[in-house]
PDB file of C-alpha atoms in Angstrom:
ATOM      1  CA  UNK A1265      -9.625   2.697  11.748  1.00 57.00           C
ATOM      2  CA  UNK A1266      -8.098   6.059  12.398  1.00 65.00           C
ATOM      3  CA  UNK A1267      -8.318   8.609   9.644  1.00 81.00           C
ATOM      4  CA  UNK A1268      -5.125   9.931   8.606  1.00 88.00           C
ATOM      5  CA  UNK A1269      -4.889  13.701   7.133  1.00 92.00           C
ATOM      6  CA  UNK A1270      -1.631  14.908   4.894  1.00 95.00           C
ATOM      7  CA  UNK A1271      -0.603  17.743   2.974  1.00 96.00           C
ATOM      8  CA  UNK A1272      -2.036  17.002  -0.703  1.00 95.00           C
ATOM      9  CA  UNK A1273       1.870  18.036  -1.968  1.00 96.00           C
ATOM     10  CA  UNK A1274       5.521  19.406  -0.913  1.00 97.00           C
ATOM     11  CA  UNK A1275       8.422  20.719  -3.006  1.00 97.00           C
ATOM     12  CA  UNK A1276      11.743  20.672  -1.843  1.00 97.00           C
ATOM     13  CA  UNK A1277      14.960  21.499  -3.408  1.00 97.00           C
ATOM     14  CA  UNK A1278      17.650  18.698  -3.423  1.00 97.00           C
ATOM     15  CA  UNK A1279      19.589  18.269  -0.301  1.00 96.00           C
ATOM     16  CA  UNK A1280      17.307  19.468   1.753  1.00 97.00           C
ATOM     17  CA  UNK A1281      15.730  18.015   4.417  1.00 97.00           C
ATOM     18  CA  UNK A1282      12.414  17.206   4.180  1.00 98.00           C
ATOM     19  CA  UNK A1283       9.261  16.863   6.796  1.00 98.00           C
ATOM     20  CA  UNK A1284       5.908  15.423   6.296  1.00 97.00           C
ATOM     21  CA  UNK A1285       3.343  15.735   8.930  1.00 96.00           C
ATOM     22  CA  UNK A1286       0.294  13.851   9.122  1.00 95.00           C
ATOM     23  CA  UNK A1287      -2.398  13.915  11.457  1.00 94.00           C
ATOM     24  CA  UNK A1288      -4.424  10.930  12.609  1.00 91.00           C
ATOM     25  CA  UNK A1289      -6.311  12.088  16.175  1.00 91.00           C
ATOM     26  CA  UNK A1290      -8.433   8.983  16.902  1.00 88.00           C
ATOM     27  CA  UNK A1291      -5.488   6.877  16.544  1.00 89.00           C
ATOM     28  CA  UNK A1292      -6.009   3.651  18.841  1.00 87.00           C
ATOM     29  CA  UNK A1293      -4.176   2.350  21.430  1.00 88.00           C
ATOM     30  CA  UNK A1294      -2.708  -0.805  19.532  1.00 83.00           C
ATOM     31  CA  UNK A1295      -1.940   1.253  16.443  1.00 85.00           C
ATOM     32  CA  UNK A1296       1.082   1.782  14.786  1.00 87.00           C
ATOM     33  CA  UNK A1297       2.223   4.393  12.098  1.00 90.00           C
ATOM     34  CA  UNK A1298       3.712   3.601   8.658  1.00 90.00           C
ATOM     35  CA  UNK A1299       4.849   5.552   5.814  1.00 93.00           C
ATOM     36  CA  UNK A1300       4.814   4.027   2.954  1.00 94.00           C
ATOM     37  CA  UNK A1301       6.505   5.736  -0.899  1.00 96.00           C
ATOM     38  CA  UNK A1302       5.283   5.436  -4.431  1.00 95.00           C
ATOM     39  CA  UNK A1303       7.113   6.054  -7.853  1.00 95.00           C
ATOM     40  CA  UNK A1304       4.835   6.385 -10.895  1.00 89.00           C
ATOM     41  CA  UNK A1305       4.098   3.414 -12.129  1.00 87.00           C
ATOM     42  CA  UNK A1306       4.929   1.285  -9.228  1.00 92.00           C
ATOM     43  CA  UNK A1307       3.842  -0.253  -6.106  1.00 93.00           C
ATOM     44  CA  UNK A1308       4.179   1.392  -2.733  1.00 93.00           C
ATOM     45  CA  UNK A1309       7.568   0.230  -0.722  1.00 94.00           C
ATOM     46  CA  UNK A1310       7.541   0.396   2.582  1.00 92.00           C
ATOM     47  CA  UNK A1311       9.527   3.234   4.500  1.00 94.00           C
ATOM     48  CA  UNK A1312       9.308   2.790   8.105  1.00 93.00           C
ATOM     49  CA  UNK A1313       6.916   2.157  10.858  1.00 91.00           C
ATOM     50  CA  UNK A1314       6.843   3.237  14.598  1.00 91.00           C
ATOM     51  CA  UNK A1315       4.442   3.671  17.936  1.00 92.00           C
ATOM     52  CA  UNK A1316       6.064   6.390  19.786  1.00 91.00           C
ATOM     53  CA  UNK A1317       8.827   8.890  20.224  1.00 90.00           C
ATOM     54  CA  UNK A1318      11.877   8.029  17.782  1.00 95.00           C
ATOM     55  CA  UNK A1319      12.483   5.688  15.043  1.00 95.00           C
ATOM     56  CA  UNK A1320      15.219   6.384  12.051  1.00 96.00           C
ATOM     57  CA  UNK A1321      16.405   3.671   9.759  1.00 94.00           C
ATOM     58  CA  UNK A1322      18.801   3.918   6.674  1.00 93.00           C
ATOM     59  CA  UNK A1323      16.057   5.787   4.980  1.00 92.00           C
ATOM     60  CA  UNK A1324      14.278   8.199   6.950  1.00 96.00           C
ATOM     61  CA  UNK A1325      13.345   9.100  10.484  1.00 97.00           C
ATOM     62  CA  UNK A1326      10.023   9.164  11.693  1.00 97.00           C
ATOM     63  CA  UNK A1327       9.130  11.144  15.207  1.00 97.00           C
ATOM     64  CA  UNK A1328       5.712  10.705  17.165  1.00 97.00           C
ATOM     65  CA  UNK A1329       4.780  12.515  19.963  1.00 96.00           C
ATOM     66  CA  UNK A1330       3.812  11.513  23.242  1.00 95.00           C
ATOM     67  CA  UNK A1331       0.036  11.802  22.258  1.00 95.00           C
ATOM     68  CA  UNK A1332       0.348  10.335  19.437  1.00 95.00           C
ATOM     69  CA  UNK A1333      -1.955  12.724  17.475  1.00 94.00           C
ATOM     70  CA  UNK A1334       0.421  13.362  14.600  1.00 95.00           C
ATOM     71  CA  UNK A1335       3.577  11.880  13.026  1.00 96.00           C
ATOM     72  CA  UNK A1336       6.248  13.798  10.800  1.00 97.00           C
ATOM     73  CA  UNK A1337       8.271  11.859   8.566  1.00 97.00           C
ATOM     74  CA  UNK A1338      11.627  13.354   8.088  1.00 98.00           C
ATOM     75  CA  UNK A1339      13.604  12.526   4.737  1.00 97.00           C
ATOM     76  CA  UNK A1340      17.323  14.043   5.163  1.00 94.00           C
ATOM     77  CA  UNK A1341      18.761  15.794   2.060  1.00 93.00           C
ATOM     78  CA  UNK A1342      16.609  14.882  -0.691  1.00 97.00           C
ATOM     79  CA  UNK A1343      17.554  14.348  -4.213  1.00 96.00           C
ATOM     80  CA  UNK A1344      15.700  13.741  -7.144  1.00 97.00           C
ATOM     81  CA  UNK A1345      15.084  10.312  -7.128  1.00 95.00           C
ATOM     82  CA  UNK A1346      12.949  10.635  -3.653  1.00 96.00           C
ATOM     83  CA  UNK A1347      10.331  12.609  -5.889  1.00 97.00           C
ATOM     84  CA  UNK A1348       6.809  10.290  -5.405  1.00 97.00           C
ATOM     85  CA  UNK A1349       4.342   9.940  -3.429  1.00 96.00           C
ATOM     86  CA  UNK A1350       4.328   9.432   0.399  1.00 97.00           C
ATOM     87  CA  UNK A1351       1.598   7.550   2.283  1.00 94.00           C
ATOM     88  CA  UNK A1352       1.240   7.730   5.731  1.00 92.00           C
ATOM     89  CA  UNK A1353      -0.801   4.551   7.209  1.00 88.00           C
ATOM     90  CA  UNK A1354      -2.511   3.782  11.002  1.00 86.00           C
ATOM     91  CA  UNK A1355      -3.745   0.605  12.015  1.00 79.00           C
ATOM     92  CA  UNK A1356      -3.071  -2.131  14.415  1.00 72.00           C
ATOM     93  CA  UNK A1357      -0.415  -4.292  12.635  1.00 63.00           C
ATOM     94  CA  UNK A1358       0.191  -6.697  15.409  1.00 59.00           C
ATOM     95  CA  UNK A1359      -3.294  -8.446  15.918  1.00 55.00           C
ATOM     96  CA  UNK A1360      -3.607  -9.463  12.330  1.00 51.00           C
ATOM     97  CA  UNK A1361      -6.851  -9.761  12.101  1.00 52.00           C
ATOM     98  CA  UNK A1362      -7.503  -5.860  11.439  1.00 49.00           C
ATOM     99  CA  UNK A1363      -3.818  -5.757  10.159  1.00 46.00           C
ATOM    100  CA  UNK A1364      -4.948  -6.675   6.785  1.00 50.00           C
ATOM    101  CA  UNK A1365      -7.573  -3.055   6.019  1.00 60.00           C
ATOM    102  CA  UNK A1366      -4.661  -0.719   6.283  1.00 67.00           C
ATOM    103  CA  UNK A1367      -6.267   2.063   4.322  1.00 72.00           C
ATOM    104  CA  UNK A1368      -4.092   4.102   1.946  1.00 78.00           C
ATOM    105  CA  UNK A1369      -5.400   7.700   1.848  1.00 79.00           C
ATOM    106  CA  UNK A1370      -4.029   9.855  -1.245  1.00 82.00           C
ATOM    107  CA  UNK A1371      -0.884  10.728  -0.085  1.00 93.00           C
ATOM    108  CA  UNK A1372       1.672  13.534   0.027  1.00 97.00           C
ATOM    109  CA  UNK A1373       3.082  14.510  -3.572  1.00 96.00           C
ATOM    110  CA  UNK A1374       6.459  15.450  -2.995  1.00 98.00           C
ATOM    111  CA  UNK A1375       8.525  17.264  -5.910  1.00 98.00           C
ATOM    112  CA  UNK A1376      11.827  17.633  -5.923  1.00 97.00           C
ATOM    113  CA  UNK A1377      13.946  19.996  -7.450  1.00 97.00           C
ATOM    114  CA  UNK A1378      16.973  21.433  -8.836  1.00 93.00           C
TER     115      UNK A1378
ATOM    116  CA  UNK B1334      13.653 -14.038  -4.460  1.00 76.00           C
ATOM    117  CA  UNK B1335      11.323 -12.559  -7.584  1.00 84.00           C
ATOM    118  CA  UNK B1336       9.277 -11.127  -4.602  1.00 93.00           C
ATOM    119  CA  UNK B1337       5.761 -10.441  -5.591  1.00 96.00           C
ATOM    120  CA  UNK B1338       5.343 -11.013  -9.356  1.00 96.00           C
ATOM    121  CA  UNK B1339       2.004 -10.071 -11.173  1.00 97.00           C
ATOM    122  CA  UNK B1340       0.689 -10.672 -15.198  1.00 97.00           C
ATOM    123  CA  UNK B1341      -0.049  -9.525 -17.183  1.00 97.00           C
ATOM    124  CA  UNK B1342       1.618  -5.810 -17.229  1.00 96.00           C
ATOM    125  CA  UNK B1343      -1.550  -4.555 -19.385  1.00 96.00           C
ATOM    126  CA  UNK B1344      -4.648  -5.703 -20.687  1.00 96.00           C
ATOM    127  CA  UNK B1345      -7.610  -4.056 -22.094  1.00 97.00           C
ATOM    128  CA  UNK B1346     -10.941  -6.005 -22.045  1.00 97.00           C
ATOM    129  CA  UNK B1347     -14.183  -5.033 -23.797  1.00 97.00           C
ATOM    130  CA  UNK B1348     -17.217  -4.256 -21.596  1.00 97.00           C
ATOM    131  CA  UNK B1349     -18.526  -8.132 -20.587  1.00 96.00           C
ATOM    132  CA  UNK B1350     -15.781  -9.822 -20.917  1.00 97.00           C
ATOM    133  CA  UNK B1351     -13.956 -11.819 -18.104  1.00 96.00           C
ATOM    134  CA  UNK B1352     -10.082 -11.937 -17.029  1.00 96.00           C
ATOM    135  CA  UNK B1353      -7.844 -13.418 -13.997  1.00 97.00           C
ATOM    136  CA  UNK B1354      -4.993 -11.520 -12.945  1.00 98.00           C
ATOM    137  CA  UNK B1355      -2.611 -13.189 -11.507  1.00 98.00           C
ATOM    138  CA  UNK B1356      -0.527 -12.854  -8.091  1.00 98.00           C
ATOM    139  CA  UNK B1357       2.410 -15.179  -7.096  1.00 97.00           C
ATOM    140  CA  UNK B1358       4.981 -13.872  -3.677  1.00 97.00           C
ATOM    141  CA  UNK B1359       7.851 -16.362  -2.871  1.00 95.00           C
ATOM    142  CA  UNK B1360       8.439 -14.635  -0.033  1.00 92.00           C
ATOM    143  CA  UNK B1361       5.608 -17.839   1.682  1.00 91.00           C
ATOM    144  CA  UNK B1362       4.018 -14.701   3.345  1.00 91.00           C
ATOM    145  CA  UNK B1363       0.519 -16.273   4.527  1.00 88.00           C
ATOM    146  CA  UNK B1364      -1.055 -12.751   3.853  1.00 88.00           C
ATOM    147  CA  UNK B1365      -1.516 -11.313   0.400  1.00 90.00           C
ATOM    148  CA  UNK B1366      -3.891  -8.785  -0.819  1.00 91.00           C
ATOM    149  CA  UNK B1367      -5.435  -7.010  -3.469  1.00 94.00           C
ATOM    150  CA  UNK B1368      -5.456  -3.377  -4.433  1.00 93.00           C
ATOM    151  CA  UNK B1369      -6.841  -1.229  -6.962  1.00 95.00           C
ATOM    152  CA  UNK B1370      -5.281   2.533  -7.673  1.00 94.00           C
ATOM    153  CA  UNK B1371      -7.447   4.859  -9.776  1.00 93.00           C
ATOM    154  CA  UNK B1372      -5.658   8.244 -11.444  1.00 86.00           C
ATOM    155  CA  UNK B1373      -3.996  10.785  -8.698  1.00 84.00           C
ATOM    156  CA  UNK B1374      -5.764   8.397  -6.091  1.00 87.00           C
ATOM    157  CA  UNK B1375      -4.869   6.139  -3.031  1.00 87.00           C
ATOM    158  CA  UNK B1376      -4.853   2.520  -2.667  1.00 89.00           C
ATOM    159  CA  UNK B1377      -8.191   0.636  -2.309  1.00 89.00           C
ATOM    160  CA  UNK B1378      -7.930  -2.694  -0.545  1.00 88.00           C
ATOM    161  CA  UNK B1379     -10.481  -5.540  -2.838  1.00 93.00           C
ATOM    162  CA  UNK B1380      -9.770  -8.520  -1.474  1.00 92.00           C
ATOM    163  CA  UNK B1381      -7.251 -10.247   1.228  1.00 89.00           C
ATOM    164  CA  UNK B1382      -6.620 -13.301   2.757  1.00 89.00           C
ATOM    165  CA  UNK B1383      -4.869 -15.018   5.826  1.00 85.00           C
ATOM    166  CA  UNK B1384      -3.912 -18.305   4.491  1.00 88.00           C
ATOM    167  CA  UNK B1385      -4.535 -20.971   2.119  1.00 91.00           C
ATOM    168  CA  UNK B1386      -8.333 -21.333   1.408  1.00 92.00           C
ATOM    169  CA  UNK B1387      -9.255 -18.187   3.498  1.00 90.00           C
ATOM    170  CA  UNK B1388     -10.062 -15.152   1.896  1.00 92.00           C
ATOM    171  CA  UNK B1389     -11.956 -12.084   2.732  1.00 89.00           C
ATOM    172  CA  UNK B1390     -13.443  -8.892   1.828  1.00 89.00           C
ATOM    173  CA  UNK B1391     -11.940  -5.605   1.443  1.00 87.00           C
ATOM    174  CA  UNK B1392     -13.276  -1.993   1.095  1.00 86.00           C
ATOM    175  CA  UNK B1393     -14.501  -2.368  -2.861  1.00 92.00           C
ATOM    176  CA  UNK B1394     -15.182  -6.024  -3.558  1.00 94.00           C
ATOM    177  CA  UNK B1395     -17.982  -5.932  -5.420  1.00 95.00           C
ATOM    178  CA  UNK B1396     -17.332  -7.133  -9.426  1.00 95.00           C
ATOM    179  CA  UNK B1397     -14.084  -9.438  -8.442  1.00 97.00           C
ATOM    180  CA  UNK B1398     -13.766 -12.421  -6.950  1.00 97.00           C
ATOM    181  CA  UNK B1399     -10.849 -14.279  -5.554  1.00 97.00           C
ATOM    182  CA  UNK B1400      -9.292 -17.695  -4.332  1.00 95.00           C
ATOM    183  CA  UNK B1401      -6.052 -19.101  -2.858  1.00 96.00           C
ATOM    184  CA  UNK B1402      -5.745 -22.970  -3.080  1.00 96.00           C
ATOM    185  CA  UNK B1403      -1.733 -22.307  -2.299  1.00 96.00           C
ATOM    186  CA  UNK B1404       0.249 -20.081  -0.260  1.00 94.00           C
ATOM    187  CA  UNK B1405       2.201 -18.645  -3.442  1.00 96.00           C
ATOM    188  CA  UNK B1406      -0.708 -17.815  -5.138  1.00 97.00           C
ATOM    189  CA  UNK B1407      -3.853 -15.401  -5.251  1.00 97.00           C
ATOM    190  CA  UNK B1408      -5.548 -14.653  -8.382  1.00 98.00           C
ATOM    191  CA  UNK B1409      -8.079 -11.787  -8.998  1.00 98.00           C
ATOM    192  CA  UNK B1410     -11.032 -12.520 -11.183  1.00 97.00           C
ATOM    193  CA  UNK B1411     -12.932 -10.047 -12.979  1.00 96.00           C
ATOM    194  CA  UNK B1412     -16.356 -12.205 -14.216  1.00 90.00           C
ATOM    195  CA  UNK B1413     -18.259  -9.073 -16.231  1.00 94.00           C
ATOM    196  CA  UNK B1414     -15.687  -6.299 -16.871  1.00 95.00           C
ATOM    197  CA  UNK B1415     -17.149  -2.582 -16.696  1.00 96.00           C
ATOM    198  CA  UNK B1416     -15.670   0.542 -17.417  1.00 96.00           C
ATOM    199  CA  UNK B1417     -15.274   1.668 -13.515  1.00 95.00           C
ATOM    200  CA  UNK B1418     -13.038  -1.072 -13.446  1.00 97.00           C
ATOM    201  CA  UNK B1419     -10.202   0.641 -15.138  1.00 96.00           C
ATOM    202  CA  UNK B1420      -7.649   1.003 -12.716  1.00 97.00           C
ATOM    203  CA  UNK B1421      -4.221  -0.514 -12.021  1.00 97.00           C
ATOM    204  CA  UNK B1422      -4.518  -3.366  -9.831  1.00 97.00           C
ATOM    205  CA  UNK B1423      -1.371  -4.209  -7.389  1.00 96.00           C
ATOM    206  CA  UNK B1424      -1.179  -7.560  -5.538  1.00 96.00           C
ATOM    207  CA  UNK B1425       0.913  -7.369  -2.402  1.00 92.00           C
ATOM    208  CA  UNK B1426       2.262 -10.104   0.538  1.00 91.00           C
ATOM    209  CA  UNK B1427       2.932  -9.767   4.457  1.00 87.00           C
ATOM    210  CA  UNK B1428       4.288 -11.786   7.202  1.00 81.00           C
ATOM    211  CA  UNK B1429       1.079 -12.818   9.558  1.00 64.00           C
ATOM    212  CA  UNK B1430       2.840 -12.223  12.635  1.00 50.00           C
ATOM    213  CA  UNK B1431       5.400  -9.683  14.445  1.00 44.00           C
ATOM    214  CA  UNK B1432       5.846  -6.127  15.367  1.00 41.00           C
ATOM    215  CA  UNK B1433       5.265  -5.159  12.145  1.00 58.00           C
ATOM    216  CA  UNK B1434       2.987  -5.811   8.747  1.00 68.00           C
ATOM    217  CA  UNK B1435       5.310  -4.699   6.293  1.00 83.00           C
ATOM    218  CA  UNK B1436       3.501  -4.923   2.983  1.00 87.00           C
ATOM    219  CA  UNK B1437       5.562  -6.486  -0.477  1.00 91.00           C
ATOM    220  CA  UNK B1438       3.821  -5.130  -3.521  1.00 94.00           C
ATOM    221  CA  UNK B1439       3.978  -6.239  -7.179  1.00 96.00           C
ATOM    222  CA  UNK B1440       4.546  -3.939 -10.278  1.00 95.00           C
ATOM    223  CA  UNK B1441       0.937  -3.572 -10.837  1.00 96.00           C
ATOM    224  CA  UNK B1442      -1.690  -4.596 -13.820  1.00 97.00           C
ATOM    225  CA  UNK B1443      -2.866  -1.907 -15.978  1.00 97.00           C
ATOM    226  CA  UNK B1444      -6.408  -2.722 -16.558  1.00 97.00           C
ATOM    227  CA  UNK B1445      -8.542  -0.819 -19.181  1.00 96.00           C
ATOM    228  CA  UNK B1446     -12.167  -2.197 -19.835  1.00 96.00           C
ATOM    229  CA  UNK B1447     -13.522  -0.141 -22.733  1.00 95.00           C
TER     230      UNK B1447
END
């Protein structure tokens, strides 16, 4: 499984935008990135997922580059209710037989401010 | 949809004892999984399983066991509770198949052996 790397914490102030990078450089050829988000006292909720170049959904964009080394999520104007925690995962989520050890590292704290 | 429901909330067993926490998705997602979060850290995969009557190890399985006689349900047992098992413990559901493993999580079990 490739080993993902991520700032331990960001602050932001609201309505800015807002990029996480994380680094996974052994990713495999079948894997895919997700980013997952956790409030306190809840269970992570699933942001978005992609395998190269683009993706943006209602929530957030997420950009990979052509090597695939890295990923930056990229949440647009932030407010205060997008303070929590931000996982980024890689693993092969199509043959489901590895799908299942996605491996959540510790995350990105992001705190959002005034 | 209740989505992925889990009791109890809390519970706080003396060292020894024994407990099941329970997992129900309505979602009949054939994968569900268990997680354990300690304090300020990632998500540890426990146990998982592909289908009624197959389950399957995860990263930290050793004190819990597990079974799933139903598609809707997977309960986690704890037989001899020890302190290192304080944690919260999340229960989550996926799809088997697709472009995508989008994981459904519960609201989590506080768990405190003392």
């Amino acid at each position: 499984l490739a080993k993902t790397t991520q700032p331990i914490s960001m602050d932001s102030y609201e309505g800015q935008e807002v990029n996480i990078t994380c680094s996974h450089n052994n990713i495999a050829t079948n894997d895919y990135i997700t980013w997952y988000q956790q409030f306190p006292s809840q269970g992570p909720r699933f942001i978005i997922q992609g395998y190269k170049t683009k993706v943006t959904n209602e929530v957030a964009s997420l950009f990979i580059p052509a090597d695939r080394k890295s990923s930056t999520l990229s949440l647009p104007r932030v407010s205060l209710s997008d303070t929590a925690v931000y996982y980024c995962l890689v693993g092969d989520v199509v043959h489901t037989g590895t799908a299942s050890k996605l491996t959540f590292g510790t995350g990105t704290r992001l705190q959002v401010t005034l | 949809n209740a989505g992925v429901t889990q009791t109890p909330k809390f519970r706080i067993l003396k060292i020894g004892q024994s407990m099941t926490l329970q997992c129900t998705q309505d979602m009949n997602h054939n994968y569900m999984y268990w997680y354990r979060q300690d304090p300020g850290m990632g998500l540890k995969l426990i146990y998982y399983s592909v289908g009624a009557g197959i389950t399957d190890k995860g990263e930290v399985p050793n004190g819990y066991n597990v079974s799933r006689s139903t598609t809707e349900d997977f309960p986690l047992r704890l037989e001899l509770a020890a302190p290192s098992q304080t944690s919260v413990y999340f229960c989550a559901s996926s799809l088997d198949r697709g472009s995508y493993n989008e994981q459904f999580f519960g609201p989590g079990t506080r768990l405190t052996v003392l």
